[in-house]
């Protein structure tokens, strides 16, 4: 087995071994359907309920406010569409220009149905200013959705202030916290938010699982109609194994958050110092208040795609700041929104360290 460097943890993370072990009983011997009334379903039922408690504790929520989903994309779609459709009125949604496509495309979908959506511009550091929200929000706004931390540049948004402005206008506040949960401290009550999306594979859990926090009393439609799972709000037989793993992974990450963050910040510095020493003309993107381990840089005159492939040949996995289609490479919407100068923009790459970077073997 050869060592390689996995530095794309914002895309996905390795599965935690204890989380993986926690899954096994629910795939093999305890495979009962949690909705059944007999004894054989009890371990699954108890595991779901324990996981809900553990996860709620990690983000300062009540267990009944955690709804298991298939991940970040589903949670984001539920928050956007579920609140838009919660009554017959076509009220407005406000989001930012730098959201993940799970939010942006869900917004496009409701716009097509006649629901107005506004997209807030950001500063050059990728910050959504509360003053800007004050100019856009009206008493016809139903929902404001701004991500907790950006998936490309790592910028952490002023969520408490944004939620305060939102509530002054009696609207709801949702945050896509997919990149933040398990990596920075989160208390939903302190943040004063109504909904929060999370995805397990970004914090060493299983892919295809996640949750939506919905504050008690929030007006929102069910995501899926069917059985009475998830308090009748998200029907479908629960993925017990993935839920069990998610709770273990999140608790472990939260317990070691400070220690991991310090290690990742050191790795960031080593990388940036090496680039400076090599006299590479680069600019750092994003705010200094950003996710630990996230380095987004634009190198003058470079081609991010080419760099990605060259590093790949050397066994190093990173990501670019671009979105490819079959004909051309476009600068990502985030890099465009923060106005990275043209001569740098095409040379944008994202390096995202994780707790296992430097330990990987292939
Ligand atoms: N939101 C953000 C900020 C993300 O980074 C991602 C994934 O990269 C998603 C949503 C989608 O999450 P999932 O992969 O669980 O569907």
Coordinates of C-alpha atoms and ligand atoms in Angstrom, one line a residue:
X1 CA 0.0 0.0 0.0
X2 CA 1.3 3.4 -1.0
X3 CA 0.8 6.6 1.0
X4 CA -1.3 9.3 -0.6
X5 CA -2.5 12.7 0.6
X6 CA -6.2 13.2 0.8
X7 CA -6.8 16.9 1.0
X8 CA -10.4 17.1 -0.2
X9 CA -12.3 16.7 3.1
X10 CA -14.8 19.4 2.1
X11 CA -16.0 16.9 -0.6
X12 CA -16.2 14.0 1.8
X13 CA -14.4 12.4 4.8
X14 CA -13.2 9.0 5.7
X15 CA -15.5 6.9 7.7
X16 CA -14.7 6.8 11.4
X17 CA -13.9 3.2 12.5
X18 CA -16.1 3.2 15.6
X19 CA -18.9 4.7 13.6
X20 CA -18.5 1.9 11.1
X21 CA -18.5 -0.7 13.9
X22 CA -21.7 0.9 15.2
X23 CA -23.5 0.1 12.0
X24 CA -22.8 -3.6 11.8
X25 CA -25.5 -4.9 14.2
X26 CA -28.2 -3.1 12.3
X27 CA -27.2 -4.5 9.0
X28 CA -26.9 -8.1 10.2
X29 CA -28.5 -9.5 13.4
X30 CA -30.7 -6.6 14.4
X31 CA -32.2 -5.9 11.1
X32 CA -35.8 -5.4 12.4
X33 CA -37.9 -2.6 11.0
X34 CA -38.1 0.1 13.7
X35 CA -41.8 0.7 12.9
X36 CA -42.9 -2.8 14.0
X37 CA -44.4 -3.4 17.4
X38 CA -42.6 -6.7 18.3
X39 CA -39.5 -7.3 20.4
X40 CA -37.2 -7.8 17.4
X41 CA -37.7 -4.1 16.4
X42 CA -36.7 -2.8 19.8
X43 CA -32.9 -2.5 19.3
X44 CA -33.5 -0.5 16.1
X45 CA -36.1 1.8 17.8
X46 CA -33.8 2.4 20.8
X47 CA -30.8 3.1 18.5
X48 CA -32.8 5.7 16.6
X49 CA -34.0 7.4 19.7
X50 CA -30.5 7.3 21.4
X51 CA -29.0 8.8 18.2
X52 CA -31.5 11.6 18.1
X53 CA -30.7 12.5 21.7
X54 CA -26.9 12.4 21.1
X55 CA -27.1 14.4 17.9
X56 CA -29.5 17.0 19.5
X57 CA -27.0 17.4 22.4
X58 CA -24.1 18.1 20.0
X59 CA -26.0 21.1 18.6
X60 CA -27.9 22.3 21.6
X61 CA -31.3 21.1 20.3
X62 CA -34.1 19.0 21.7
X63 CA -34.2 15.4 20.4
X64 CA -37.7 16.0 18.9
X65 CA -36.3 18.8 16.8
X66 CA -33.9 16.4 14.9
X67 CA -35.4 14.8 11.7
X68 CA -33.2 12.2 9.9
X69 CA -32.8 12.7 6.2
X70 CA -30.7 11.3 3.3
X71 CA -28.2 14.1 3.7
X72 CA -27.4 17.7 3.0
X73 CA -29.2 18.0 -0.4
X74 CA -32.4 16.6 1.0
X75 CA -32.3 18.7 4.2
X76 CA -31.7 21.9 2.1
X77 CA -34.5 21.0 -0.3
X78 CA -36.9 20.3 2.6
X79 CA -36.1 23.7 4.3
X80 CA -36.5 25.7 1.1
X81 CA -39.6 24.0 -0.4
X82 CA -41.2 22.9 2.8
X83 CA -41.3 26.5 4.1
X84 CA -42.3 28.0 0.7
X85 CA -45.3 25.6 0.4
X86 CA -46.4 25.8 4.1
X87 CA -49.5 27.8 3.2
X88 CA -51.1 29.0 0.0
X89 CA -49.3 32.4 -0.1
X90 CA -46.4 33.0 -2.5
X91 CA -44.1 34.8 -0.1
X92 CA -40.4 35.5 -0.8
X93 CA -37.3 33.6 0.1
X94 CA -33.9 35.3 0.5
X95 CA -30.6 33.5 0.1
X96 CA -27.0 34.3 -0.8
X97 CA -25.2 34.2 -4.1
X98 CA -22.6 31.8 -2.6
X99 CA -24.8 28.9 -1.4
X100 CA -24.3 25.3 -2.4
X101 CA -26.3 24.2 -5.5
X102 CA -28.6 22.2 -3.2
X103 CA -29.9 25.6 -2.0
X104 CA -29.6 27.5 -5.3
X105 CA -31.3 24.9 -7.4
X106 CA -34.1 24.4 -4.9
X107 CA -34.6 28.1 -5.0
X108 CA -34.7 28.0 -8.9
X109 CA -37.3 25.3 -8.6
X110 CA -39.6 27.4 -6.4
X111 CA -39.0 30.5 -8.6
X112 CA -40.4 28.5 -11.5
X113 CA -43.6 28.0 -9.5
X114 CA -43.9 31.7 -9.0
X115 CA -42.3 32.1 -5.6
X116 CA -40.0 35.2 -5.5
X117 CA -36.3 34.6 -4.5
X118 CA -33.6 37.2 -3.9
X119 CA -29.9 36.4 -3.9
X120 CA -27.8 38.5 -1.5
X121 CA -24.4 39.6 -2.8
X122 CA -21.4 39.1 -0.5
X123 CA -18.2 41.0 0.4
X124 CA -14.8 40.1 -1.2
X125 CA -14.3 37.8 1.8
X126 CA -17.5 36.0 1.1
X127 CA -19.4 37.5 4.0
X128 CA -23.2 38.2 3.9
X129 CA -23.6 41.5 5.7
X130 CA -26.6 41.8 8.0
X131 CA -27.0 45.5 6.7
X132 CA -27.4 44.0 3.2
X133 CA -30.2 41.7 4.4
X134 CA -31.9 44.6 6.1
X135 CA -32.2 46.2 2.6
X136 CA -33.7 43.2 1.0
X137 CA -36.0 41.8 3.7
X138 CA -39.7 42.9 3.8
X139 CA -42.8 41.8 5.7
X140 CA -43.5 39.6 2.6
X141 CA -40.4 37.5 3.3
X142 CA -41.1 34.0 4.5
X143 CA -37.6 32.5 4.7
X144 CA -34.0 33.6 4.8
X145 CA -31.4 30.9 4.1
X146 CA -27.7 31.6 4.5
X147 CA -25.0 28.9 4.9
X148 CA -23.1 28.7 8.2
X149 CA -19.8 28.1 6.4
X150 CA -19.0 28.2 2.7
X151 CA -18.0 24.9 1.1
X152 CA -15.4 26.5 -1.3
X153 CA -13.8 29.3 0.7
X154 CA -14.7 28.2 4.2
X155 CA -15.9 31.7 5.3
X156 CA -18.1 31.5 8.4
X157 CA -21.1 33.7 8.2
X158 CA -22.5 36.1 10.9
X159 CA -25.5 33.8 11.5
X160 CA -26.7 35.2 14.9
X161 CA -26.9 38.7 13.4
X162 CA -28.6 37.5 10.2
X163 CA -31.1 35.5 12.2
X164 CA -31.9 38.5 14.4
X165 CA -32.7 40.7 11.4
X166 CA -34.8 37.9 9.9
X167 CA -36.9 37.5 13.1
X168 CA -37.5 41.3 13.4
X169 CA -39.5 40.8 10.2
X170 CA -41.3 37.6 11.5
X171 CA -39.6 35.4 8.8
X172 CA -37.9 32.1 9.4
X173 CA -34.1 31.5 9.3
X174 CA -32.5 28.4 7.9
X175 CA -28.7 27.7 7.7
X176 CA -27.0 25.1 5.5
X177 CA -24.4 23.9 8.1
X178 CA -23.2 20.9 6.1
X179 CA -19.6 22.1 6.2
X180 CA -19.7 23.3 9.8
X181 CA -21.4 20.5 11.8
X182 CA -18.8 18.5 13.6
X183 CA -16.0 21.0 12.8
X184 CA -16.9 24.2 14.7
X185 CA -19.0 24.6 17.8
X186 CA -22.7 25.0 17.1
X187 CA -25.6 25.8 19.5
X188 CA -28.8 26.3 17.6
X189 CA -30.4 28.2 20.5
X190 CA -27.4 30.6 20.8
X191 CA -27.5 31.2 17.0
X192 CA -31.2 31.8 17.2
X193 CA -32.1 29.8 14.1
X194 CA -35.2 27.9 13.0
X195 CA -33.7 25.2 10.8
X196 CA -30.2 23.7 10.2
X197 CA -29.1 21.2 7.5
X198 CA -26.3 18.6 8.2
X199 CA -24.7 15.7 6.3
X200 CA -23.0 12.8 8.0
X201 CA -20.4 12.1 5.3
X202 CA -18.8 15.5 6.0
X203 CA -18.0 14.5 9.6
X204 CA -16.8 10.9 9.2
X205 CA -20.2 9.3 9.1
X206 CA -21.9 7.4 6.3
X207 CA -22.7 8.9 2.9
X208 CA -26.4 9.3 2.2
X209 CA -27.5 10.2 5.7
X210 CA -28.0 13.5 7.5
X211 CA -30.5 15.5 9.4
X212 CA -32.6 18.7 9.4
X213 CA -33.0 20.5 12.7
X214 CA -36.4 22.1 12.8
X215 CA -37.1 24.3 15.9
X216 CA -40.3 23.3 17.7
X217 CA -43.3 25.3 16.3
X218 CA -41.7 26.1 12.9
X219 CA -44.2 26.1 10.1
X220 CA -43.0 23.7 7.4
X221 CA -44.6 21.0 5.2
X222 CA -43.6 17.3 5.5
X223 CA -40.8 16.4 3.1
X224 CA -42.3 13.0 2.1
X225 CA -45.8 11.6 2.7
X226 CA -46.2 8.0 3.7
X227 CA -45.7 6.3 7.0
X228 CA -45.5 8.0 10.3
X229 CA -41.6 7.9 10.6
X230 CA -39.9 11.1 11.8
X231 CA -43.1 12.4 13.4
X232 CA -45.0 12.0 10.1
X233 CA -42.7 14.7 8.5
X234 CA -40.3 12.5 6.5
X235 CA -41.9 9.1 5.7
X236 CA -39.8 6.1 4.8
X237 CA -38.2 3.2 6.7
X238 CA -35.3 4.6 8.7
X239 CA -31.6 3.9 7.7
X240 CA -30.9 2.6 11.2
X241 CA -27.3 1.7 10.6
X242 CA -26.4 5.1 9.1
X243 CA -28.2 6.9 11.9
X244 CA -26.3 4.9 14.5
X245 CA -23.0 5.7 12.7
X246 CA -23.9 9.4 12.4
X247 CA -24.4 9.8 16.1
X248 CA -21.1 8.1 17.0
X249 CA -19.1 10.1 14.4
X250 CA -20.6 13.5 15.4
X251 CA -20.1 12.9 19.1
X252 CA -16.4 11.9 18.5
X253 CA -15.8 14.9 16.3
X254 CA -17.4 17.3 18.8
X255 CA -15.4 15.8 21.7
X256 CA -12.1 16.4 19.8
X257 CA -13.1 19.6 17.9
X258 CA -10.6 22.0 19.5
X259 CA -7.7 19.6 19.3
X260 CA -8.4 18.8 15.6
X261 CA -8.9 22.4 14.7
X262 CA -5.5 23.3 16.1
X263 CA -3.8 20.6 14.1
X264 CA -5.5 21.6 10.9
X265 CA -4.6 25.3 11.4
X266 CA -1.0 24.2 11.7
X267 CA -1.2 22.2 8.4
X268 CA -2.7 25.3 6.8
X269 CA 0.2 27.4 7.9
X270 CA 2.8 24.8 6.7
X271 CA 1.2 24.8 3.3
X272 CA 0.9 28.6 2.9
X273 CA 4.5 29.1 4.2
X274 CA 5.7 26.6 1.6
X275 CA 3.9 28.4 -1.2
X276 CA 5.3 31.7 -0.1
X277 CA 8.8 30.2 0.2
X278 CA 8.5 28.8 -3.4
X279 CA 7.6 32.4 -4.5
X280 CA 4.3 31.4 -5.9
X281 CA 2.1 34.4 -6.8
X282 CA -1.2 33.4 -5.1
X283 CA -4.0 35.1 -3.2
X284 CA -5.9 33.5 -0.3
X285 CA -9.7 33.5 -0.7
X286 CA -12.3 33.8 2.0
X287 CA -12.3 35.4 5.4
X288 CA -9.7 34.8 8.2
X289 CA -12.7 33.6 10.3
X290 CA -13.1 30.3 8.3
X291 CA -13.4 26.6 8.7
X292 CA -10.3 24.9 10.1
X293 CA -8.3 23.0 7.4
X294 CA -9.8 25.0 4.5
X295 CA -7.3 26.7 2.2
X296 CA -8.7 28.2 -1.0
X297 CA -6.1 30.0 -3.1
X298 CA -6.0 31.5 -6.6
X299 CA -2.6 31.2 -8.4
X300 CA -1.8 33.9 -10.9
X301 CA -1.8 32.6 -14.5
X302 CA -2.4 29.0 -13.4
X303 CA -5.1 26.6 -14.5
X304 CA -6.8 25.0 -11.6
X305 CA -8.0 21.9 -13.6
X306 CA -4.5 21.3 -14.8
X307 CA -3.1 21.6 -11.3
X308 CA -5.7 19.1 -10.0
X309 CA -4.7 16.5 -12.6
X310 CA -1.0 17.0 -12.0
X311 CA -1.4 16.6 -8.3
X312 CA -3.6 13.6 -8.9
X313 CA -0.7 11.9 -10.7
X314 CA 1.4 12.5 -7.6
X315 CA -1.2 11.0 -5.3
X316 CA -2.6 14.2 -3.9
X317 CA -6.4 14.8 -4.0
X318 CA -7.6 18.4 -4.0
X319 CA -10.4 20.3 -5.7
X320 CA -10.8 23.3 -8.0
X321 CA -12.8 26.5 -7.8
X322 CA -14.5 25.7 -11.0
X323 CA -17.4 23.8 -12.4
X324 CA -16.8 21.7 -15.5
X325 CA -19.2 20.8 -18.2
X326 CA -18.2 18.8 -21.2
X327 CA -17.2 21.8 -23.3
X328 CA -15.6 24.3 -21.0
X329 CA -14.4 25.1 -17.5
X330 CA -16.3 28.0 -15.8
X331 CA -15.2 29.9 -12.8
X332 CA -17.3 28.8 -9.8
X333 CA -20.2 31.0 -8.7
X334 CA -18.5 31.6 -5.4
X335 CA -15.2 32.8 -6.9
X336 CA -17.2 35.0 -9.2
X337 CA -19.3 36.4 -6.3
X338 CA -16.2 37.4 -4.3
X339 CA -14.7 39.1 -7.4
X340 CA -11.3 37.3 -7.6
X341 CA -9.4 39.1 -10.4
X342 CA -9.5 37.4 -13.7
X343 CA -5.8 36.6 -13.9
X344 CA -6.0 34.7 -10.7
X345 CA -9.6 33.2 -10.9
X346 CA -8.9 30.4 -13.3
X347 CA -6.0 29.2 -11.1
X348 CA -8.3 28.6 -8.0
X349 CA -7.9 25.4 -6.0
X350 CA -9.4 24.2 -2.7
X351 CA -7.2 22.2 -0.3
X352 CA -9.3 20.9 2.6
X353 CA -7.4 19.0 5.3
X354 CA -9.1 16.6 7.6
X355 CA -8.3 14.6 10.7
X356 CA -6.9 11.8 8.6
X357 CA -4.9 13.8 6.1
X358 CA -1.4 12.3 5.9
X359 CA -2.6 9.0 7.3
X360 CA -4.1 7.6 4.1
X361 CA -2.9 4.5 2.3
X362 CA -3.9 3.1 -1.1
Ligands
LIG1 N1 -24.5 22.0 1.3 C1 -23.1 22.2 1.4 C2 -22.6 23.4 1.9 C3 -22.3 21.2 0.9 O1 -20.9 21.3 1.0 C4 -22.8 19.9 0.4 C5 -22.0 18.9 -0.1 O2 -20.9 19.1 -0.6 C6 -24.2 19.8 0.4 C7 -25.0 20.8 0.9 C8 -24.9 18.5 -0.1 O3 -24.7 17.5 0.9 P1 -24.9 16.0 0.5 O4 -23.7 15.6 -0.2 O5 -25.0 15.3 1.8 O6 -26.1 15.9 -0.3

